[in-house]
XYZ file of C-alpha atoms in Angstrom:
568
model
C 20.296 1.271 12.955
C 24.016 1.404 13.901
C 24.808 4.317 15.915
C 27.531 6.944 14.743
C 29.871 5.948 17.675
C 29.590 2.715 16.857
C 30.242 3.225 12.866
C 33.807 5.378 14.582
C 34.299 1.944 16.350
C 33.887 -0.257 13.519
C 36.618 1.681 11.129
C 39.018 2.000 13.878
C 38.911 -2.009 14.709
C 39.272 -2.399 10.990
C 41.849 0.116 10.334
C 43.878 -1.744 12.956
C 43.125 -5.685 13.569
C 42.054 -6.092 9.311
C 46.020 -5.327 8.089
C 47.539 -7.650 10.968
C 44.846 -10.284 9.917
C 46.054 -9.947 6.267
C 49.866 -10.070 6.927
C 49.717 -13.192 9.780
C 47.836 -15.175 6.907
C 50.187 -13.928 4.327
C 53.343 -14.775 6.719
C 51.934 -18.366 7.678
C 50.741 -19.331 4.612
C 52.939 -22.022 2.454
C 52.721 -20.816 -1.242
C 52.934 -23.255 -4.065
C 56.114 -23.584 -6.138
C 54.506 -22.799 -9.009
C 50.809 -20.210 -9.146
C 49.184 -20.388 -12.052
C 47.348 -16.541 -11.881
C 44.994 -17.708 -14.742
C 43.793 -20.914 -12.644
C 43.472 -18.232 -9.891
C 41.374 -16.049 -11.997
C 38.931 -18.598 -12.883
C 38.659 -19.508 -9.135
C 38.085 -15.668 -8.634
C 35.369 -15.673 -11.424
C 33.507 -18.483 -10.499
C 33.374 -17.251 -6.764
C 31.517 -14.012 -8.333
C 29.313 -16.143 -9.772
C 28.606 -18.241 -7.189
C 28.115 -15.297 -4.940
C 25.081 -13.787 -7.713
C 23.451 -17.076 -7.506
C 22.334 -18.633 -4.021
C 20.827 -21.668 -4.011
C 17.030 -21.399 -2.709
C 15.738 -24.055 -0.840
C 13.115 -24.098 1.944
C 13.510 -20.510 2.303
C 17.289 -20.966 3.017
C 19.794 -19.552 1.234
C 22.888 -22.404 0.540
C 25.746 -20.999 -1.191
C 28.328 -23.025 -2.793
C 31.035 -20.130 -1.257
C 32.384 -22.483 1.355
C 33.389 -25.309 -0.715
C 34.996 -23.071 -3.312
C 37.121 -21.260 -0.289
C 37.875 -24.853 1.207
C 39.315 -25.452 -2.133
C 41.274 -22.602 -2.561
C 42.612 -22.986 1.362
C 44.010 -26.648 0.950
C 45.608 -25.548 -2.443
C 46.596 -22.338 -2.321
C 46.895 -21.880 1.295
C 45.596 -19.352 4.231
C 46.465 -16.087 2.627
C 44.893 -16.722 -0.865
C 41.686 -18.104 0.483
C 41.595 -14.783 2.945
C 42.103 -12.777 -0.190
C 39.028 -15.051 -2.016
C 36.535 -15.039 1.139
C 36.983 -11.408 1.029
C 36.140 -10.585 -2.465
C 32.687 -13.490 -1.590
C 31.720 -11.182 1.170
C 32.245 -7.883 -1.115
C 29.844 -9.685 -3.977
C 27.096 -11.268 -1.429
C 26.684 -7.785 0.385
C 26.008 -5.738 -3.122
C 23.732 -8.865 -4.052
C 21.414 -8.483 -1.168
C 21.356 -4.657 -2.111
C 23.761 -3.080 1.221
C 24.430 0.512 -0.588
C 27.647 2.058 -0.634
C 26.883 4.617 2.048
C 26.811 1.997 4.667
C 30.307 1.155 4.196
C 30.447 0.409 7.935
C 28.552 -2.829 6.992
C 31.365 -4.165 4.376
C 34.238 -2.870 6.779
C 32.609 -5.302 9.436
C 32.082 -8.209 7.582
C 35.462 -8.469 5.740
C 36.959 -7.517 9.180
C 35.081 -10.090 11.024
C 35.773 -13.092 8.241
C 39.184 -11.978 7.801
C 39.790 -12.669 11.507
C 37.390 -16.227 11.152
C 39.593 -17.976 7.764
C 43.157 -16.878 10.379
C 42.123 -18.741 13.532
C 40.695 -21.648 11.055
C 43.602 -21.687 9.337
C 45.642 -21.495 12.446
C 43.513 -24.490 13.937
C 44.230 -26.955 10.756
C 48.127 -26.308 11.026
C 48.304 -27.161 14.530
C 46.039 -30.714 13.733
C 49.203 -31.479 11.271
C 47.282 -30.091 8.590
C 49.269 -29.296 5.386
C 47.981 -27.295 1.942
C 49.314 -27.807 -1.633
C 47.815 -30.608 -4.466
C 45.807 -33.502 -2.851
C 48.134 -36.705 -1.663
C 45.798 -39.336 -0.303
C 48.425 -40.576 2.384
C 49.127 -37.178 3.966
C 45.520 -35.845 3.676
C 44.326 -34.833 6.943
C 40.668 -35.223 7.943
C 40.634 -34.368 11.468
C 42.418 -31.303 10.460
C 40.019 -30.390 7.819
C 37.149 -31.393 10.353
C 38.366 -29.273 12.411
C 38.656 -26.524 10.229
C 35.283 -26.600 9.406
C 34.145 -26.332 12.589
C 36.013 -23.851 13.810
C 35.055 -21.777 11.202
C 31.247 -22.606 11.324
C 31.300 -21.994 15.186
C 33.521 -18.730 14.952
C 30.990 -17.158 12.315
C 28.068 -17.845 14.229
C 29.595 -16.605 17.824
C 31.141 -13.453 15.952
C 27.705 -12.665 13.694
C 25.355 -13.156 17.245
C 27.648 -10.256 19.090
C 27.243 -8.278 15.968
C 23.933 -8.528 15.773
C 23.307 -8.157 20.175
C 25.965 -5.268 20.817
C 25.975 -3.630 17.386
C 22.781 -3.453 16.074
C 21.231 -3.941 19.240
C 18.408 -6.361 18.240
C 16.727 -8.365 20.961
C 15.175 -11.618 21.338
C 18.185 -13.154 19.401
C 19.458 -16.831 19.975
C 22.716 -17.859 20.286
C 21.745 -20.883 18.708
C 18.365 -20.960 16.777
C 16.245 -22.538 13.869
C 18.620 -20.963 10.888
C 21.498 -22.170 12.915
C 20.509 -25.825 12.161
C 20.079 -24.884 8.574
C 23.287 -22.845 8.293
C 25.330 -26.155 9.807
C 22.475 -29.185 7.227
C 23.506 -26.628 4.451
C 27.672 -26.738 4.944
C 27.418 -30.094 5.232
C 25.932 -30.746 2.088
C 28.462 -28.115 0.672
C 31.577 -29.198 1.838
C 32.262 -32.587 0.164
C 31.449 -30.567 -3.131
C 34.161 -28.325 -2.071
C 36.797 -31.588 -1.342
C 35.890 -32.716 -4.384
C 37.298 -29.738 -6.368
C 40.185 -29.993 -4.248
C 40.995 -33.458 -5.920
C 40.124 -33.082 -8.881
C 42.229 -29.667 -9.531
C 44.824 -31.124 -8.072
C 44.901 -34.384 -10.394
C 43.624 -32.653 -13.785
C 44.176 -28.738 -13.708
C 41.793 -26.320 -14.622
C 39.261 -28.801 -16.625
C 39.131 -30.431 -12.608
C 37.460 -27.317 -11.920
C 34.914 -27.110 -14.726
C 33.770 -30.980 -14.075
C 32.575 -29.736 -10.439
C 31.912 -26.073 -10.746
C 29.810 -26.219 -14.128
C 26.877 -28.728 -13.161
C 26.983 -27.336 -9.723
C 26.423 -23.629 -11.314
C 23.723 -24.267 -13.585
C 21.897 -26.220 -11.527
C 22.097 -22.971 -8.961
C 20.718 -20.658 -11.624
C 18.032 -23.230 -12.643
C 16.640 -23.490 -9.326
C 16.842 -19.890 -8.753
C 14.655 -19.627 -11.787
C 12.353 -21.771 -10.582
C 12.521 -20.122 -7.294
C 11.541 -17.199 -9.389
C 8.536 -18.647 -10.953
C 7.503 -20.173 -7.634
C 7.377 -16.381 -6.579
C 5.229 -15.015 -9.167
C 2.685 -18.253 -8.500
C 2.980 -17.298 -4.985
C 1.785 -13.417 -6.117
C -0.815 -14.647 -8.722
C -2.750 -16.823 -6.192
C -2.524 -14.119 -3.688
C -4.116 -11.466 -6.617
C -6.390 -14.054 -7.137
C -7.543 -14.038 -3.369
C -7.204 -10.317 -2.872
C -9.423 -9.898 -5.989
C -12.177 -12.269 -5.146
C -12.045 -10.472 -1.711
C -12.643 -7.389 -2.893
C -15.728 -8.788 -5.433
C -17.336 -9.890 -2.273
C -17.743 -5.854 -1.009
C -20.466 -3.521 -2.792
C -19.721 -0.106 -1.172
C -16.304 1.830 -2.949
C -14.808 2.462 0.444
C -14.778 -1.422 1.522
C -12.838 -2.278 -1.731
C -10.403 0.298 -1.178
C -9.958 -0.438 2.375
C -9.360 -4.099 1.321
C -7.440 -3.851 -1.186
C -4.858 -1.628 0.753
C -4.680 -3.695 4.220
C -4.311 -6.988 1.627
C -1.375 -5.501 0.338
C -0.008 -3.744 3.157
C 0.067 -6.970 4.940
C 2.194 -8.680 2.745
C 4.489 -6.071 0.932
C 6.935 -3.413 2.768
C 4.766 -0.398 2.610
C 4.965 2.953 4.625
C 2.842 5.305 2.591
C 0.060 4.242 0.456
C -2.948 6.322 -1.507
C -5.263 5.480 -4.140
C -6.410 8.859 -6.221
C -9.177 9.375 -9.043
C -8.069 10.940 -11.902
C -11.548 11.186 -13.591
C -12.264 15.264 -13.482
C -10.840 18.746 -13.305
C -7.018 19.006 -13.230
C -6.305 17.808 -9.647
C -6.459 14.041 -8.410
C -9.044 13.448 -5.832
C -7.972 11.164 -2.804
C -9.540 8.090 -2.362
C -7.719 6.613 0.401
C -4.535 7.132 1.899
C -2.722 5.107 4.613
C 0.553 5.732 6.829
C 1.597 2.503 8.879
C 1.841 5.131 11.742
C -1.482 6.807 11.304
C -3.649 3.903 9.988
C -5.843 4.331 6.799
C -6.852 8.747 6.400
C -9.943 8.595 4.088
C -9.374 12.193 2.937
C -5.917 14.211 1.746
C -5.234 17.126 -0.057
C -5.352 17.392 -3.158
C -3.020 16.978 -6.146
C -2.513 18.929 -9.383
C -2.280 16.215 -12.232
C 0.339 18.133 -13.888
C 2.540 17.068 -10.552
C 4.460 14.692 -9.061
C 4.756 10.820 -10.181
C 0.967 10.401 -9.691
C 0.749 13.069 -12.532
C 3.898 11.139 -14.990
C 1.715 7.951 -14.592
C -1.625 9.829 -15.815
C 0.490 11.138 -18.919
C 2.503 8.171 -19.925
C -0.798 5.602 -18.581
C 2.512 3.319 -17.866
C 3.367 2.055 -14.229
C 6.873 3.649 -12.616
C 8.669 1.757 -9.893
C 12.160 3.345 -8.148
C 14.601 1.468 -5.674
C 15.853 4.728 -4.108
C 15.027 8.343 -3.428
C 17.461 10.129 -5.821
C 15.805 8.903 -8.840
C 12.500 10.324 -8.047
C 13.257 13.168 -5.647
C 12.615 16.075 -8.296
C 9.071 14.412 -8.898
C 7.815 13.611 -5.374
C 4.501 13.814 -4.366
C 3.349 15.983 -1.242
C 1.789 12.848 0.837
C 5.720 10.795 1.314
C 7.720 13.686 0.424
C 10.954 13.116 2.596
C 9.687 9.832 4.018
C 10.482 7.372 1.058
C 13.019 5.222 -0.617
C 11.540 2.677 -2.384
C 8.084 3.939 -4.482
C 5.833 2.119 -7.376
C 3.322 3.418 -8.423
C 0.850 2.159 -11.234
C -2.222 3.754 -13.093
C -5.800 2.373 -13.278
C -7.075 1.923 -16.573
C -10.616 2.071 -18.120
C -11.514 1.651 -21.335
C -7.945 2.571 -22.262
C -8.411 6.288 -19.824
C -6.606 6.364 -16.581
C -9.076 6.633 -14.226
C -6.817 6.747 -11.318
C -3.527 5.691 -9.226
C -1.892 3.694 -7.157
C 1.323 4.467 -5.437
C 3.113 2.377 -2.653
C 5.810 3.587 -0.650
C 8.576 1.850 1.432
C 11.604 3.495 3.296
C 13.751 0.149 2.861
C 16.050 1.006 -0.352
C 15.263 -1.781 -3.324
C 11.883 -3.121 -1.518
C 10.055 -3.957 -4.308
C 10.718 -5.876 -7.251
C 9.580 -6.748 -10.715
C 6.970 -9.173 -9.780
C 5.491 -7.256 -7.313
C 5.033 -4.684 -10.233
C 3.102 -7.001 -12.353
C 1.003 -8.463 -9.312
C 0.279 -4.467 -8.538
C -0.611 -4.348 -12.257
C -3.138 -7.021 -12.309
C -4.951 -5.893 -9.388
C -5.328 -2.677 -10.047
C -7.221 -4.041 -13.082
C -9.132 -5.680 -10.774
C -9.556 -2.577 -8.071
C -11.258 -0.991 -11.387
C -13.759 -2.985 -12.446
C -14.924 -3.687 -8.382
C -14.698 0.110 -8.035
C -17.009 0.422 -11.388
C -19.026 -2.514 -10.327
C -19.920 -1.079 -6.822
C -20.423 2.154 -7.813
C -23.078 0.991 -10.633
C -24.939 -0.344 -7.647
C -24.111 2.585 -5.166
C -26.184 3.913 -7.821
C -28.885 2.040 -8.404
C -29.008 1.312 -4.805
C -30.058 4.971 -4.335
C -32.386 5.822 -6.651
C -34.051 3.257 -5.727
C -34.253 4.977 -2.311
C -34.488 8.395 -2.726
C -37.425 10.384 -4.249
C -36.229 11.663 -7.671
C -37.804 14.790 -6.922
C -36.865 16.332 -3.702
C -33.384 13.684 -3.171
C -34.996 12.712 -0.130
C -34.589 8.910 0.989
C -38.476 7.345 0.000
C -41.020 6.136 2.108
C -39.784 2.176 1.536
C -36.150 3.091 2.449
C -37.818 5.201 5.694
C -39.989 1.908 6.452
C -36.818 -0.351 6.247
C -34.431 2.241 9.144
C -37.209 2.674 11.066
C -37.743 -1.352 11.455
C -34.181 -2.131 12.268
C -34.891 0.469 15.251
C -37.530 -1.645 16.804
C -34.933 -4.494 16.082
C -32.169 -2.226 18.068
C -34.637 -1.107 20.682
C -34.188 -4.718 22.284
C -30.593 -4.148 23.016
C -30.451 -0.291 23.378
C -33.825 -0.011 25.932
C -33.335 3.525 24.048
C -36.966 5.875 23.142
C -37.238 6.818 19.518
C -39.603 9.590 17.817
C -41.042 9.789 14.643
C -42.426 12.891 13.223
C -44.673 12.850 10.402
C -45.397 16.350 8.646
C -48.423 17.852 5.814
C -47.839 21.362 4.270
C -51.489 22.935 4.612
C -53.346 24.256 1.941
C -50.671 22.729 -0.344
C -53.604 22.248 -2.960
C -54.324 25.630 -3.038
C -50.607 26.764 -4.105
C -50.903 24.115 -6.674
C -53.629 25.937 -8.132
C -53.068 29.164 -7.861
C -48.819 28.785 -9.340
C -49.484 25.450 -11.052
C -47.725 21.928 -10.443
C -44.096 22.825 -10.824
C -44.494 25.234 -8.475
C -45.629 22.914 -5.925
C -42.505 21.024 -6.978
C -40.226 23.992 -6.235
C -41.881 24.115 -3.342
C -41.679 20.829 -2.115
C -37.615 20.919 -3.048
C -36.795 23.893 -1.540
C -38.669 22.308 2.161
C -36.714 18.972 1.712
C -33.570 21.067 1.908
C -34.534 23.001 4.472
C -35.589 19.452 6.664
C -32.455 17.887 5.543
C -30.453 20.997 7.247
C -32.570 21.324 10.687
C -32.370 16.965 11.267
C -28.598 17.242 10.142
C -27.243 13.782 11.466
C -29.453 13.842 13.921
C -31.727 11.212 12.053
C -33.381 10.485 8.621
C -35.504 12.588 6.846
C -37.868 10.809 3.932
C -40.775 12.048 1.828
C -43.706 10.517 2.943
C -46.024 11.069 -0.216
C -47.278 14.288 -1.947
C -46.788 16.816 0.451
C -46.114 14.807 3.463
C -42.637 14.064 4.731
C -41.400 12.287 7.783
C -38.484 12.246 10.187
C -36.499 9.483 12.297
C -35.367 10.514 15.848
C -32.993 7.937 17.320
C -32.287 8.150 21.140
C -34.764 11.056 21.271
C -37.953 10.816 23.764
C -41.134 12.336 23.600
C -40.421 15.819 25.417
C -36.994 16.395 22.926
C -39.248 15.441 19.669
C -41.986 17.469 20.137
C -39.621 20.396 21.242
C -38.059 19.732 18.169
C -41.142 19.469 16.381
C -42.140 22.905 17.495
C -38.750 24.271 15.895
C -39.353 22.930 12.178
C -42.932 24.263 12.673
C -41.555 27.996 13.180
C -38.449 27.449 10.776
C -41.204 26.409 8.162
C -43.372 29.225 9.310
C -40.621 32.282 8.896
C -38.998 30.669 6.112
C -40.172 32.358 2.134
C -40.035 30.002 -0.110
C -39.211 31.544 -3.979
C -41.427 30.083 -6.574
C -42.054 30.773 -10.165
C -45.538 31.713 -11.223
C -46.062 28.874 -13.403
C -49.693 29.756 -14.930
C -49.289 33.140 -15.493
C -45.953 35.589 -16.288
C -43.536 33.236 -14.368
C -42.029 35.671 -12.275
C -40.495 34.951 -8.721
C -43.194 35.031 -6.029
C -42.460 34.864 -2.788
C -44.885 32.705 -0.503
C -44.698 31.631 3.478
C -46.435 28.209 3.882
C -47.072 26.380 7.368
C -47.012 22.768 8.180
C -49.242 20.826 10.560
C -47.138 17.990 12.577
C -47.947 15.512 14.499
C -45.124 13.549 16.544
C -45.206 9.869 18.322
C -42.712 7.614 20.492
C -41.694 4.196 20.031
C -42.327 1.833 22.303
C -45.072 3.489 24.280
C -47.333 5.090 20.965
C -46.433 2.518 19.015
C -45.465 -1.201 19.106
C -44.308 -1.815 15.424
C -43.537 0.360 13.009
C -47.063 0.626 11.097
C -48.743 1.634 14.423
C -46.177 4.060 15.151
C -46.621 6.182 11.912
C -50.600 5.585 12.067
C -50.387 7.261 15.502
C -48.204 9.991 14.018
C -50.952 10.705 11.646
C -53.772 10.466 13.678
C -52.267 13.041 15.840
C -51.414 15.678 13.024
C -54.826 15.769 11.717
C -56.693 15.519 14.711
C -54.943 17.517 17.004
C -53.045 19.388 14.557
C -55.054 19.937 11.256
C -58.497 20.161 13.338
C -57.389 22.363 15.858
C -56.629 24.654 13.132
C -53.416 23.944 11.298
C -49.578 25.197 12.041
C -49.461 23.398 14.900
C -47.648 20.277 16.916
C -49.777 17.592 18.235
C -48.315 14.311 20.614
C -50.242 11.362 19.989
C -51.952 10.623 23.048
């Protein structure tokens, strides 16, 4: 970022060294007898579109600028190839997207090449260089040698102090890989640009379609394919972002992958995923800042907001280069922060069934094919997202008890296995307590079964709230459920024991008389428990829960019920 004081610098330099630069070339320049403005204009056209269209190769930009300015220099002399360089540097700087606003930028570069073509220029007059049509026996190649590399050198000295003392960047070469490239690439440009020379001097203006025409289509053809290349490039990367995400069965792991993928390889600031499935505000699914890292919850968003809420209504993608065009619709989570934003819905069975938005704070940063890559994997975020959450589901029922949504006793079995597998790293106790409502027959009988049930929901909830996260709670069968401990020895267990014992024992429990009027009842029930701790009461995990249940019905049950035994 260029400081203000600098910007003040920059137009005051220009406002003083650009006119002198202008009226030395104009006052040293030799003009033709005769100009022919419309041979100048199609100079002047073709320069605009040789500026539109730079030729791609190995990641390097080669433009065929230089050999039309070398043209225009030997024939029309310094001051009209000033005039054309400067109208080249105006085009490539709104091709690569500078705005307006950073006017500093176009002051500095026509300043700075205005100064370059003047010393070149002055260099080729003093080798007995000499401009006007092409005569074999006074051409001069030292002087045009020379030329060349004076004005090569000059840009790359000027463009390195611009780029130290101005924009203050660091780590930069005075001479470096694209230095190499810059110097392969005028060299391959040059004779193209002697060539047009000759042959406008010898035939006129069809001299300059015989050189410029193949030269200019074959630029926009390899552009094109450049363009192509691009999108290849994008679909193989969908391709491996997509079959990354297949590999992931939990909804958070997809999401997680499907942002860092993306964030890793397109300019993005502010990112979020939302579900548009229910009610009339977007739920957040994920949201990332690259200052803050991925936030897995937001606030929400009313649907009737914002662009996330023009996508759900027109189900069509959005994409904007700069603020002003979306400002009125911005959404609360880059409000302010943003230029650049695409956003693009996720469809379902032809229902948007939610969003997502990227953000950038580079004007222009994304482009068309980075729409239709964001398009094609967000087709493929849905059906992972549909996919994992099919076996989310089936996942858990298939470890819960249906009745009390409790995990079951084979889910139980499984956590309490990988402890013993932990214990060998950790050296860490672990309890177990194991727990049997008494008399739970006789409420069975005297309410009826779905009493019992009520009964047995009601103390799952009230076991899920005392364990918390402090460990897992599972039904153990009928009226027996059981409890994981991690880190916890015996002393904390059965202390904790104790406190589900009296919880149970003050705690009414509202049923519904199921055999006779069913009214509410209120009933108090107690619990016998009996507690163990792993390694010492139990090697494995079958002899750890036998112990449990030895000592709840011997010391517990038999010594009269409501009460906590320790295996011993």
């Amino acid at each position: 970022m260029v400081k203000k004081k600098s910007q003040y610098q920059i137009i005051l330099c220009w406002l003083l060294l650009y006119p002198l630069a202008l009226w030395l070339g104009f006052a040293l320049t030799d003009f033709p007898n005769t100009v022919h403005f419309l041979d100048l204009s199609i100079f002047v056209i073709l320069t605009i579109i040789v500026s539109m269209f730079p030729l791609k190769i190995v990641d390097t930009n080669i433009s065929l600028l230089q050999g039309i300015s070398i043209a225009v220099f030997l024939y029309f002399g310094l001051f009209t190839a000033q005039i054309m360089i400067q109208l080249s540097i105006i085009c490539v700087l709104i091709v690569v997207k500078v705005p307006f606003k950073e006017y500093f930028r176009y002051l500095a570069m026509t300043l700075m090449f205005a100064w370059i073509s003047l010393l070149a220029g002055l260099v080729y007059d003093a080798l007995g260089g000499e401009t006007g049509p092409y005569q074999h026996e006074h051409f001069a190649w030292i002087a045009i040698v020379a030329y060349f590399i004076t004005y090569f050198a000059l840009n790359h000295i000027l463009l390195y102090f611009v780029r130290v003392y101005l924009y203050k960047e660091q780590s930069v070469d005075l001479v470096d890989k694209d230095t190499w490239w810059d110097l392969v690439s005028e060299c391959l440009v040059i004779p193209g640009g002697l060539l047009l020379y000759m042959l406008y001097s010898q035939m006129g203006i069809p001299g300059i379609f015989y050189v410029s025409i193949p030269f200019v289509a074959i630029t926009i053809i390899i552009k094109m394919y450049h363009s192509s290349q691009q999108i290849n490039y994008w679909l193989k990367q969908a391709s491996e972002i997509g079959q990354r995400m297949t590999k992931h069965l939990r909804v958070n792991d997809i999401l997680d992958v499907f942002i860092e993928s993306l964030g890793s390889r397109l300019p993005v600031d502010v990112a979020y995923i939302v579900d548009s499935e229910s009610g009339e505000y977007f739920h957040p699914l994920r949201l990332y800042e690259k200052t803050e890292g991925m936030i897995v919850k937001g606030k929400r968003l009313r649907k009737d907001e914002g662009l996330s809420g023009i996508v759900w209504l027109t189900r069509k993608s959005i994409m904007f280069d700069r603020k002003s065009r979306w400002q009125s619709l911005s959404d609360q989570y880059f409000s302010g922060k943003a230029e650049s934003v695409i956003s693009v819905p996720m469809m379902h069975n032809h229902i948007v069934v939610g969003i997502i938005t990227f953000v950038s704070k580079k004007k222009r940063a994304y482009e068309k094919h980075h729409l239709l890559i964001l398009e094609i994997l967000s087709n493929y975020l849905t059906v992972a997202i549909a996919n994992a959450k099919n076996y989310e589901l089936t996942k858990r029922k298939s470890e819960q008890c249906q009745l009390t949504g409790l995990y079951n006793y084979r889910f139980f079995e499984n956590v309490l296995t990988e402890m013993y597998t932990e214990y060998e790293y950790k050296q860490q106790d672990f309890s177990i307590i194991l727990l049997d409502i008494d008399h739970f027959k006789r409420v069975n009988d005297t309410y009826g079964h779905q009493s019992g049930n009520e009964i047995l929901i009601q103390l799952a909830q009230l076991l899920r709230k005392l364990v918390d996260t402090n460990g897992t709670v599972a039904r153990y069968g009928g009226e027996e459920f059981i409890i994981l401990l991690p880190m916890t020895n015996m002393l904390k267990s059965y202390k904790f024991a104790e406190e589900i014992r009296m919880c149970i024992a003050e705690t009414p429990f509202t049923i519904n008389n199921d055999l006779t009027d069913k009214k509410e009842v209120t009933i108090h029930i107690t619990a016998s428990i009996g507690v163990a701790t792993a390694p010492h009461q139990g090697e494995d995990p079958m002899e750890l829960i036998r112990n449990a249940d030895r000592a709840m019905y011997t010391g517990a049950k038999k010594a009269g019920r409501n009460k906590v035994a320790v295996y011993s």
